[in-house]
Short mmCIF file of C-alpha atoms in Angstrom, two decimals:
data_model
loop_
_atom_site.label_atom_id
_atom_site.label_comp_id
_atom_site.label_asym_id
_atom_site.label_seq_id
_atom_site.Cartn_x
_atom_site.Cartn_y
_atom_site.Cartn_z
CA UNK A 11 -25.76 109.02 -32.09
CA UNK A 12 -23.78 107.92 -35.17
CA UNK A 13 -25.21 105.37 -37.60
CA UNK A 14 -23.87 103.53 -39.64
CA UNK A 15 -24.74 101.01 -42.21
CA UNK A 16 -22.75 97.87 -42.68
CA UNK A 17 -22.90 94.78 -45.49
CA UNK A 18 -22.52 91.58 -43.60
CA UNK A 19 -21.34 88.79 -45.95
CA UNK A 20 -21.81 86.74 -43.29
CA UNK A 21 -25.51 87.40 -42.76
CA UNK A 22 -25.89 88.18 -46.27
CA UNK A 23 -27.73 91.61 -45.46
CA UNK A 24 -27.23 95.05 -44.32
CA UNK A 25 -27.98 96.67 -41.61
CA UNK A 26 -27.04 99.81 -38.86
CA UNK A 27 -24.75 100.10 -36.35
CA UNK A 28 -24.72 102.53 -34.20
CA UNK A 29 -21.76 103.99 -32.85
CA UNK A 30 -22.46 105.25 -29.12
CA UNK A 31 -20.03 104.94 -26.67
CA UNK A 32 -21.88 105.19 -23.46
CA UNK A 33 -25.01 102.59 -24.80
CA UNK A 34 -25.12 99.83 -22.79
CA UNK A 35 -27.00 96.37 -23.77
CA UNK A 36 -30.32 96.21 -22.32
CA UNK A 37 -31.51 99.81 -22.71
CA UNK A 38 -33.54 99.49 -25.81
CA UNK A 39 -32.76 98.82 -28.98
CA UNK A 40 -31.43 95.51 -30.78
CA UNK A 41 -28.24 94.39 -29.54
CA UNK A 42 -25.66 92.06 -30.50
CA UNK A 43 -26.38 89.50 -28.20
CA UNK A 44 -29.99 89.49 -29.75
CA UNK A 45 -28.29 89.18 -33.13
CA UNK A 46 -26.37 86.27 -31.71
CA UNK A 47 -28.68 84.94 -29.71
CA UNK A 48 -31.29 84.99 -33.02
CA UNK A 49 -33.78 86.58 -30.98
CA UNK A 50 -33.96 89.82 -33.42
CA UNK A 51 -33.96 90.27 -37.18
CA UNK A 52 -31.40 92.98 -38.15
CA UNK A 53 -33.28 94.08 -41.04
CA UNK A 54 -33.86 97.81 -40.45
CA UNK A 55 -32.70 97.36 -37.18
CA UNK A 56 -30.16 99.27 -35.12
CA UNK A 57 -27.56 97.48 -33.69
CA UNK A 58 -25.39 99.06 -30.83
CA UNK A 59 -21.95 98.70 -30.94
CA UNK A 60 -21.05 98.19 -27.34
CA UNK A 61 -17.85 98.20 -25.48
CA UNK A 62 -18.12 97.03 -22.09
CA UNK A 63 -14.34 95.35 -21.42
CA UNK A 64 -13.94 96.58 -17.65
CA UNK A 65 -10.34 95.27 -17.27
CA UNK A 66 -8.34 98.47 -16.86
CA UNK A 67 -4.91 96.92 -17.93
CA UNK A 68 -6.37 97.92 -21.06
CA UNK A 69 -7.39 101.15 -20.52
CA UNK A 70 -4.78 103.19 -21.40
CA UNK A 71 -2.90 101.23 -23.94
CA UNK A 72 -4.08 98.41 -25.54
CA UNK A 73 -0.79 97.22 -27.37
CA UNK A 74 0.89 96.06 -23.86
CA UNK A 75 0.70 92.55 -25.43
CA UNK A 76 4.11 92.93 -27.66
CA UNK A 77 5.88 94.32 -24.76
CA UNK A 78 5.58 91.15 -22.04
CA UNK A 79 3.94 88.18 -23.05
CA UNK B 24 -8.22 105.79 -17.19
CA UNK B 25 -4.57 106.99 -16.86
CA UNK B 26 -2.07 104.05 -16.33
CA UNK B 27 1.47 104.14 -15.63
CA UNK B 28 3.17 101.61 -17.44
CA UNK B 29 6.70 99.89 -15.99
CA UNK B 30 9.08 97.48 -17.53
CA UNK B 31 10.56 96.90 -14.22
CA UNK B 32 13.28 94.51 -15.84
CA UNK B 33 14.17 92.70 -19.35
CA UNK B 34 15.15 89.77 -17.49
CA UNK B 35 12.44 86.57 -18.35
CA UNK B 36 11.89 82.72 -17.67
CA UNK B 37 11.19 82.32 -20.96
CA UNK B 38 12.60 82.80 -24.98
CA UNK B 39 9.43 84.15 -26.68
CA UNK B 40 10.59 84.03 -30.74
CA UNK B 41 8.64 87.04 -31.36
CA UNK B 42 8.85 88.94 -27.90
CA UNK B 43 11.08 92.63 -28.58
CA UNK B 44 12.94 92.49 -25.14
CA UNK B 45 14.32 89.39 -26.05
CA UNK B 46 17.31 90.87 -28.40
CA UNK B 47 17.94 93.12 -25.11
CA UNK B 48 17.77 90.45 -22.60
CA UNK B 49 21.53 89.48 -22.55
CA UNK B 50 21.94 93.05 -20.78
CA UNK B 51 19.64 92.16 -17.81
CA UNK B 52 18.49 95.47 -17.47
CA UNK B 53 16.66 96.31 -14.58
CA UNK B 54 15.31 98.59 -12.63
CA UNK B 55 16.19 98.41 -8.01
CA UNK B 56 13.01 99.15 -5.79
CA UNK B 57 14.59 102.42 -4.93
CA UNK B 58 14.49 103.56 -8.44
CA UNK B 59 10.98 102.64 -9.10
CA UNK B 60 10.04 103.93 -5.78
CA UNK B 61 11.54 107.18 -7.01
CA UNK B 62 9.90 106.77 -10.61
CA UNK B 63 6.28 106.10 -8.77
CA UNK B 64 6.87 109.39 -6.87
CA UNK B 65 8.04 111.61 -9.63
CA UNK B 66 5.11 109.92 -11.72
CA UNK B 67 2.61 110.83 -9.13
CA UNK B 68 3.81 114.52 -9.20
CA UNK B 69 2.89 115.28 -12.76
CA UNK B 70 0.26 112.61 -13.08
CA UNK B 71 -3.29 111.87 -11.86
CA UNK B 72 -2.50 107.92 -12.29
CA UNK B 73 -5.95 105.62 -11.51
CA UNK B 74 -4.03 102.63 -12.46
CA UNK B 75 0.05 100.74 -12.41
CA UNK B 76 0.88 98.46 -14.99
CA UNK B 77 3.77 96.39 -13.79
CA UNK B 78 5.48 94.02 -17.44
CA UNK B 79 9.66 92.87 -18.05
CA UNK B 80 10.64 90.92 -19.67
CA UNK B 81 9.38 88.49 -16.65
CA UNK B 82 8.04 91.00 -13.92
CA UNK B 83 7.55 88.37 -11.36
CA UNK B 84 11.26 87.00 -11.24
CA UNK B 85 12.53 90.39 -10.95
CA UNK B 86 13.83 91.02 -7.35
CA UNK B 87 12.06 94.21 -6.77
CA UNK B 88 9.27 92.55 -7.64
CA UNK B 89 7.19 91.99 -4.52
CA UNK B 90 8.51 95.20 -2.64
CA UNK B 91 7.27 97.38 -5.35
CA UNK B 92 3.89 95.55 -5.63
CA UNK B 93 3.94 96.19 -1.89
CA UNK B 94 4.47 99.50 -2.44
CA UNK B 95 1.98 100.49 -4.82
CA UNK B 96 -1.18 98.27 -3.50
CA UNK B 97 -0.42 99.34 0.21
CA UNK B 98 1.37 102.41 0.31
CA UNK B 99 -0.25 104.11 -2.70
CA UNK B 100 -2.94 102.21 -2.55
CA UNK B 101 -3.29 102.35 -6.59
CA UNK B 102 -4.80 99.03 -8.06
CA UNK B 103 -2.55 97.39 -10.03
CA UNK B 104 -2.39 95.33 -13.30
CA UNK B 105 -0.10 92.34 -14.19
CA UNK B 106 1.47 91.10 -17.53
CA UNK B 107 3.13 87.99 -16.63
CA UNK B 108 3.57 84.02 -17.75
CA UNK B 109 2.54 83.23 -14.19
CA UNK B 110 5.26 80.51 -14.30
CA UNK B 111 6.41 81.60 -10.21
CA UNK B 112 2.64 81.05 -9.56
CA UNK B 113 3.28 77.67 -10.05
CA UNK B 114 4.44 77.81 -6.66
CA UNK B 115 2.14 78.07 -3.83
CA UNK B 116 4.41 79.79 -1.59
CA UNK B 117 5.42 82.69 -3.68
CA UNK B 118 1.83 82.62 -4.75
CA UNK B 119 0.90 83.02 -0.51
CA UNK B 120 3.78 85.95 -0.35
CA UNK B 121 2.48 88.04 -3.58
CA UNK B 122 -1.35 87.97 -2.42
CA UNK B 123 -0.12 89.06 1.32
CA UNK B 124 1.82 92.14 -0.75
CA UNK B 125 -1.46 93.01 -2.63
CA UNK B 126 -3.46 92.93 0.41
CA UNK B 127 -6.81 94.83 -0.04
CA UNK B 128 -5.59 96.31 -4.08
CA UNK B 129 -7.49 95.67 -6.32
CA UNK B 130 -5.52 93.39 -9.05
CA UNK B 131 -5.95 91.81 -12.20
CA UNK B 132 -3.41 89.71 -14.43
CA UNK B 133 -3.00 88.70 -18.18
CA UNK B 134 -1.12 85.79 -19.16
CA UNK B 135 -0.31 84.44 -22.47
CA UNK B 136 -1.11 81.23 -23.08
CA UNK B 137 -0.04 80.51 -27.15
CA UNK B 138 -1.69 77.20 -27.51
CA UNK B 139 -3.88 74.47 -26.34
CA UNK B 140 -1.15 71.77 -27.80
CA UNK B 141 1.72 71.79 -25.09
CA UNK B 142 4.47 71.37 -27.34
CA UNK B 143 3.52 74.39 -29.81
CA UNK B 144 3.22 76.45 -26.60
CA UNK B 145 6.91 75.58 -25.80
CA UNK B 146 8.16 76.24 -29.47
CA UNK B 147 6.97 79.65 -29.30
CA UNK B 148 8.45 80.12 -25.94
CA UNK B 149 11.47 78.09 -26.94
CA UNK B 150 11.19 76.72 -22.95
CA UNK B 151 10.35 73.03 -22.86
CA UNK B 152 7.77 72.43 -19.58
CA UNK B 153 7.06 76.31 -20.17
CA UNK B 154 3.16 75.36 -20.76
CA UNK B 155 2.50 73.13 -17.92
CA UNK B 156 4.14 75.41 -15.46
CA UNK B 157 2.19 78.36 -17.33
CA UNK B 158 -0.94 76.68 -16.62
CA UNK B 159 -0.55 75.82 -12.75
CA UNK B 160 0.16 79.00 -12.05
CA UNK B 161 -2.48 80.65 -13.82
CA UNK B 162 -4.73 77.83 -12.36
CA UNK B 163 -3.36 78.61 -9.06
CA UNK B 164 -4.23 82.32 -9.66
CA UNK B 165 -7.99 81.36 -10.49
CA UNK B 166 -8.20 79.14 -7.47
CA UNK B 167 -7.60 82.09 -5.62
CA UNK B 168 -9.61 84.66 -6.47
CA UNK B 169 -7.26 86.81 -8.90
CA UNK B 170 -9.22 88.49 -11.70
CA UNK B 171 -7.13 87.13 -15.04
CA UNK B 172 -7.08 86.85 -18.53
CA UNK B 173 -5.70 84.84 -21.22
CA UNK B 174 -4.27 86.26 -24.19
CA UNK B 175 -3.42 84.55 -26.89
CA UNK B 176 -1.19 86.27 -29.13
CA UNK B 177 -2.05 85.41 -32.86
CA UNK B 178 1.03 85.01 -35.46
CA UNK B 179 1.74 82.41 -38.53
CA UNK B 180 2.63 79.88 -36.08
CA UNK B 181 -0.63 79.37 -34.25
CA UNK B 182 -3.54 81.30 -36.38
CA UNK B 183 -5.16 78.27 -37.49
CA UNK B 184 -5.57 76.58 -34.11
CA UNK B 185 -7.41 79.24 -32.57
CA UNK B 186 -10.71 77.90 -32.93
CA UNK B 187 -9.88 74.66 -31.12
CA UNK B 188 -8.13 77.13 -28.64
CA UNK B 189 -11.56 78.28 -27.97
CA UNK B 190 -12.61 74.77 -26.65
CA UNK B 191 -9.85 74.57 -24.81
CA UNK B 192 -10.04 77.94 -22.69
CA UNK B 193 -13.67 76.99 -22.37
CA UNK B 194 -13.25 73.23 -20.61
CA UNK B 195 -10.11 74.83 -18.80
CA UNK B 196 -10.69 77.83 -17.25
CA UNK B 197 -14.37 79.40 -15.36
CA UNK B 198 -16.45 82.32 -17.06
CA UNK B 199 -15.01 84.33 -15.27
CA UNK B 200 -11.30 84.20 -16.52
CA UNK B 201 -11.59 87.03 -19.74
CA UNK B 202 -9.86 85.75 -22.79
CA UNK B 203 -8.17 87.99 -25.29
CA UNK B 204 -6.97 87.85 -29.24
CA UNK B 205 -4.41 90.40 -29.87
CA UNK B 206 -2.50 90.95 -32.96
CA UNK B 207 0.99 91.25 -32.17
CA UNK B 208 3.61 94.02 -32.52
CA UNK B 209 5.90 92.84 -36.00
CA UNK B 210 9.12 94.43 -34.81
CA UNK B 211 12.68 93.19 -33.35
CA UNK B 212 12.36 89.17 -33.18
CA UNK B 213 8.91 89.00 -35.12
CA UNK B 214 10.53 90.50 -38.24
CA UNK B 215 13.42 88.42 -37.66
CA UNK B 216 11.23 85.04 -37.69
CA UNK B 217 9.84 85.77 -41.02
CA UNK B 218 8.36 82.40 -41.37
CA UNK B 219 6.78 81.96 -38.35
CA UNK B 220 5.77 84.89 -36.66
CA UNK B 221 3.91 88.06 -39.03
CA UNK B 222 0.44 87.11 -40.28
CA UNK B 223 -1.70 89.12 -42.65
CA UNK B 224 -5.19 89.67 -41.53
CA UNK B 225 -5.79 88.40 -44.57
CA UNK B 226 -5.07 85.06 -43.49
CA UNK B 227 -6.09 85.14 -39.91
CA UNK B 228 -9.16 86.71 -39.90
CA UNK B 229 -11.54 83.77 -41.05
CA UNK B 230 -9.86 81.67 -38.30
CA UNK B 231 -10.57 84.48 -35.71
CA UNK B 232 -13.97 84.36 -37.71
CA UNK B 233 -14.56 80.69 -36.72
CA UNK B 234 -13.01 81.03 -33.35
CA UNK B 235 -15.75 83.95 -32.90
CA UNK B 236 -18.61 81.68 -33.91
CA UNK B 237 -17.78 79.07 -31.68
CA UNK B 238 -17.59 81.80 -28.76
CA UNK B 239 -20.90 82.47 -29.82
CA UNK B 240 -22.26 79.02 -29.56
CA UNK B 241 -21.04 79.50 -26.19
CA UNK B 242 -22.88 82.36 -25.29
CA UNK B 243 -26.20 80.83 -26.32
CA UNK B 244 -25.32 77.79 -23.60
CA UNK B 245 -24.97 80.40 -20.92
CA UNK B 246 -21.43 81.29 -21.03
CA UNK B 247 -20.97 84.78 -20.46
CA UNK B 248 -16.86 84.89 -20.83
CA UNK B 249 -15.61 88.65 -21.65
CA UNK B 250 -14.04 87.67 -24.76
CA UNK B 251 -12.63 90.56 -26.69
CA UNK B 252 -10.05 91.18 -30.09
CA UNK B 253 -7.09 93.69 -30.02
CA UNK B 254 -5.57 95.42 -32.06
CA UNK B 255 -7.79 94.71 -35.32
CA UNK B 256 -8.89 97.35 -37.49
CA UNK B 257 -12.79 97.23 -37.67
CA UNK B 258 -12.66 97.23 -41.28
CA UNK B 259 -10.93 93.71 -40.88
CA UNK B 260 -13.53 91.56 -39.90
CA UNK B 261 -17.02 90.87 -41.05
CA UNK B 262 -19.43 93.57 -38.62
CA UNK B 263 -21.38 90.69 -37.25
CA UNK B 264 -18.61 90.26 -35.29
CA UNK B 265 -17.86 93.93 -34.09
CA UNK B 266 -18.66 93.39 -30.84
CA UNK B 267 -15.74 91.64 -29.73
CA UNK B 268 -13.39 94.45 -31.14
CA UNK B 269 -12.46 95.85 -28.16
CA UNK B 270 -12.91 100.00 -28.66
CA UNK B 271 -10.31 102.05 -29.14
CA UNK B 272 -9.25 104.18 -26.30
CA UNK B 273 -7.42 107.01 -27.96
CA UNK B 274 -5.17 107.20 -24.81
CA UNK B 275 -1.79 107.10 -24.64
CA UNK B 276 0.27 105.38 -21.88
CA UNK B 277 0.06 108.54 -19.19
CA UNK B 278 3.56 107.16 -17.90
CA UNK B 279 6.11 104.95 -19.19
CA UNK B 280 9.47 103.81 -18.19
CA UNK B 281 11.37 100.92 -19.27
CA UNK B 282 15.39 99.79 -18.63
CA UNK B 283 17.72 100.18 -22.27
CA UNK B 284 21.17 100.18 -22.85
CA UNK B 285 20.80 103.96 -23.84
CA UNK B 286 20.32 106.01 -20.66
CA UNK B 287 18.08 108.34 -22.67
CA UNK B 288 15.61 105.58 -23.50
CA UNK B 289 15.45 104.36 -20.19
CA UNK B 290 14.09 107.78 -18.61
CA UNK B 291 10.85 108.27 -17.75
CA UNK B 292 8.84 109.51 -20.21
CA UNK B 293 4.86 110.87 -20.09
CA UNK B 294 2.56 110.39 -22.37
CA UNK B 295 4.29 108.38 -24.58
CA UNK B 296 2.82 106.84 -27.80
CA UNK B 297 1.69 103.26 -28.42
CA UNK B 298 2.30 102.68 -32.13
CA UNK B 299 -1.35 101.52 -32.56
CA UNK B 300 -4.47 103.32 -33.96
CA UNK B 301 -5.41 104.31 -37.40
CA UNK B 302 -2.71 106.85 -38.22
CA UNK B 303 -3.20 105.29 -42.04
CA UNK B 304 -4.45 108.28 -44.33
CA UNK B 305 -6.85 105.63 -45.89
CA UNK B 306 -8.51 106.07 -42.20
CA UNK B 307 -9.52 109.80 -42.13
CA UNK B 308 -12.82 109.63 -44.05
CA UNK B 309 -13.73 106.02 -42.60
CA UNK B 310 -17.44 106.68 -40.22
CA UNK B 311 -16.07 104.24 -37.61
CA UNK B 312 -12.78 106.15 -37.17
CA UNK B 313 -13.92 107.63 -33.54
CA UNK B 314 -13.87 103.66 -32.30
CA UNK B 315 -11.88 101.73 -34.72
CA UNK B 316 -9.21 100.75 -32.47
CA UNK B 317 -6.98 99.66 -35.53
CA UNK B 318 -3.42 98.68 -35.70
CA UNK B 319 0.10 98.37 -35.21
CA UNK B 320 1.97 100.87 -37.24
CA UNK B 321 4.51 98.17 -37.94
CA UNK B 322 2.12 96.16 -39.28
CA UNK B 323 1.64 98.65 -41.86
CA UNK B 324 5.12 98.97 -42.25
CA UNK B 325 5.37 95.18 -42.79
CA UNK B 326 2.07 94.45 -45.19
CA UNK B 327 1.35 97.95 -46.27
CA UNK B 328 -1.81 99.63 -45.83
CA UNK B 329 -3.95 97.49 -48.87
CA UNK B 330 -5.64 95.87 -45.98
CA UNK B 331 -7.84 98.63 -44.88
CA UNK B 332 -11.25 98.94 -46.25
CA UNK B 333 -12.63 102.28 -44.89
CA UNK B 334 -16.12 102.53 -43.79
CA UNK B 335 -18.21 105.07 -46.05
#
C-alpha cells in the first residue's frame, strides 16, 4: 500500500495518506470520517483515502457533466 | 465498468451559456430509434458494455427517447444512467410512461441544478421558470424511488454561493439524493462567456473548501449524503478534504456516439477519450498520480498548468 505524507494547512500538521484502492472505511485503520468526526488524532496516523461513489454514470467517464447539463 | 455513452440528440429545453451543444443546437441533430437500435447492436458486438449512458442536448424531449430507454432496460436488459434537467418530469404523466419503460432496470439520473437562488439558476440557463420546473421534476423523481443526483456545475457565475448551496440541497432533497461538484469543460460557449463562465481553482477552491466544511458539519448530525468533487486535481485542495475527490477511473468512454454536422464525427466511435486526467508533464513524478483524477485539458489550455502542485 502506497503512503503518502501530506501538509494540511488546514489542520496545521502532517500526516499519511494512504493510497489503496480497494480499503474500505471500517477495516482498521484511521479514516476520514474519524478525522472529521474528531474521533482520531492524525498525528502519525494513517489515513485511507477511500473511494466508495457507487453511481456508475460515473464509472467510465467522469467529465459527462460538460456534455448535458 | 464499461459504459456506452449516447448523445441521442442536440435538441434541449433549455440555453445553458456554457453548455458545448448549444452552438450546434440550431441543426437539431438527432439520432431515430432505428439508428440507435442499430448503434446499441453494433456496440454490443465489439463491446462487453455493463452500463448505457443516455445525454443531448435534452435526452428526455427527444422522440426516441422512451422507445430506446425501452429498449435497453427491457430488451437488453442493461441498467441505464440519465443526464437530464428533469424539466418533462415535471409532469406526472410522462413521469408514469418513463418508469413503465424502465420496468425492472436498474436506473439512476443526474440533474444540474446551478443554484439555490431561482433567478441565477435561470440566467445560467437563459430559460425563465427553468428552476422551478427543474425542481418538480427532480422532486417528482425522488418521490418515486429514482436513484439521483445533483450536480452543480461550478463556474465564475455561481462559485461563491456554493456553500449556501449546501444548505439548500440539504433542507431540499433526502440523504439519499448524491450531490456532485464538477468543474466544467472551458470550451465552445464557456470560452465565449469570458466573464462569466471559466474559474481558476484558484478562486474556487476555498469556496468548495467552505462548502466541504459545512458538508462535514453535516455528517457529524447524521447525514450520510454521498457527496463527491469532479474533475479537481488532488493537488488543488487542502488533503483534509481528499475524500470527497472522487478517484480517478483511468477509463475511457468504452462507446461513444453523438449527432454533428460532419458525418465523420457523428460515427460511432470506441474507446474514445475524455479530455480529463493528468496528461500535464508536471504530473508524472506526483505520488498520487495512480488516483488523482485531475482535469480538463482545456482548462489547462485556458489557465495554463501553474496550478498544479505535484505531490513529492
Amino acid at each position: 500500500m502506497k503512503k503518502v505524507e501530506v501538509f494540511s494547512k488546514k489542520l496545521n500538521k502532517s500526516f499519511t495518506v494512504s493510497l489503496a484502492d480497494s480499503c474500505k472505511e471500517g477495516k482498521g485503520g484511521t479514516t476520514y470520517t474519524d478525522l472529521y468526526t474528531g474521533k482520531a488524532d492524525v498525528k502519525d496516523q494513517s489515513l485511507k483515502l477511500i473511494n466508495d461513489w457507487d453511481s456508475w454514470v460515473n464509472q467510465g467517464w467522469s467529465n459527462w457533466g460538460a456534455i448535458c447539463v | 465498468m464499461k459504459t456506452a455513452y449516447y448523445a441521442i440528440g442536440l435538441r434541449c429545453n433549455l440555453r445553458c451559456i456554457f453548455c458545448p451543444c448549444s452552438e450546434e443546437q440550431p441543426d437539431y441533430k438527432y439520432f431515430t430509434l432505428e439508428e440507435l437500435k442499430d448503434t446499441i447492436e453494433e456496440t454490443l458486438k465489439v463491446k462487453d458494455i455493463d452500463n448505457f449512458l443516455l445525454s443531448g442536448g435534452e435526452p428526455t424531449i427527444q422522440k426516441s427517447f422512451i422507445p430506446i430507454v425501452e429498449y435497453i432496460c427491457q430488451e437488453k436488459k442493461r441498467p441505464l444512467s440519465l443526464l437530464t434537467n428533469a424539466i418533462v418530469f415535471s409532469k406526472n404523466k410522462f413521469l408514469e410512461r418513463f418508469l413503465s419503460a424502465v420496468g425492472n432496470s436498474k436506473f439512476e439520473m443526474v440533474t444540474a441544478v446551478h443554484n439555490h437562488i431561482p433567478e441565477k439558476h435561470d440566467y445560467l440557463t437563459q430559460t425563465k421558470g427553468s428552476f422551478e420546473k427543474t425542481l418538480t421534476g427532480l422532486k417528482n423523481c425522488v418521490s418515486s424511488g429514482i436513484n439521483t443526483s445533483v450536480k452543480y456545475n461550478i463556474v465564475n457565475y455561481n462559485y461563491k454561493d456554493l456553500p449556501e448551496f449546501i444548505d439548500f440541497v440539504y433542507e431540499t432533497f433526502p440523504d439519499e439524493v448524491g450531490l456532485i461538484l464538477c468543474n466544467i469543460d472551458i470550451s465552445g460557449f464557456a470560452r465565449k462567456n469570458k466573464d462569466v463562465i471559466p474559474v481558476s481553482f484558484e478562486k474556487s477552491n476555498p469556496y468548495i473548501e467552505k462548502a466541504l466544511d459545512k458538508v462535514i458539519k453535516y455528517m457529524n448530525n447524521g447525514w450520510k449524503r454521498n457527496v463527491r468533487i469532479f474533475t479537481t486535481p488532488l493537488c488543488t485542495l487542502d488533503p483534509y478534504y481528499w475524500y470527497f475527490i472522487n478517484k480517478s477511473t483511468k477509463d475511457d468512454v468504452a462507446a461513444y456516439r453523438s449527432p454533428d454536422v460532419i458525418e465523420e464525427n457523428s460515427k460511432l466511435m470506441f474507446d474514445f477519450p475524455s479530455g480529463t486526467g493528468t496528461p500535464f508533464d508536471e504530473c508524472k513524478d506526483c505520488k498520487v498520480i495512480d488516483i488523482c483524477p485531475g482535469s480538463w485539458e482545456s482548462y489547462a489550455e485556458y489557465y495554463g498548468t501553474g496550478f498544479l502542485r505535484p505531490v513529492n
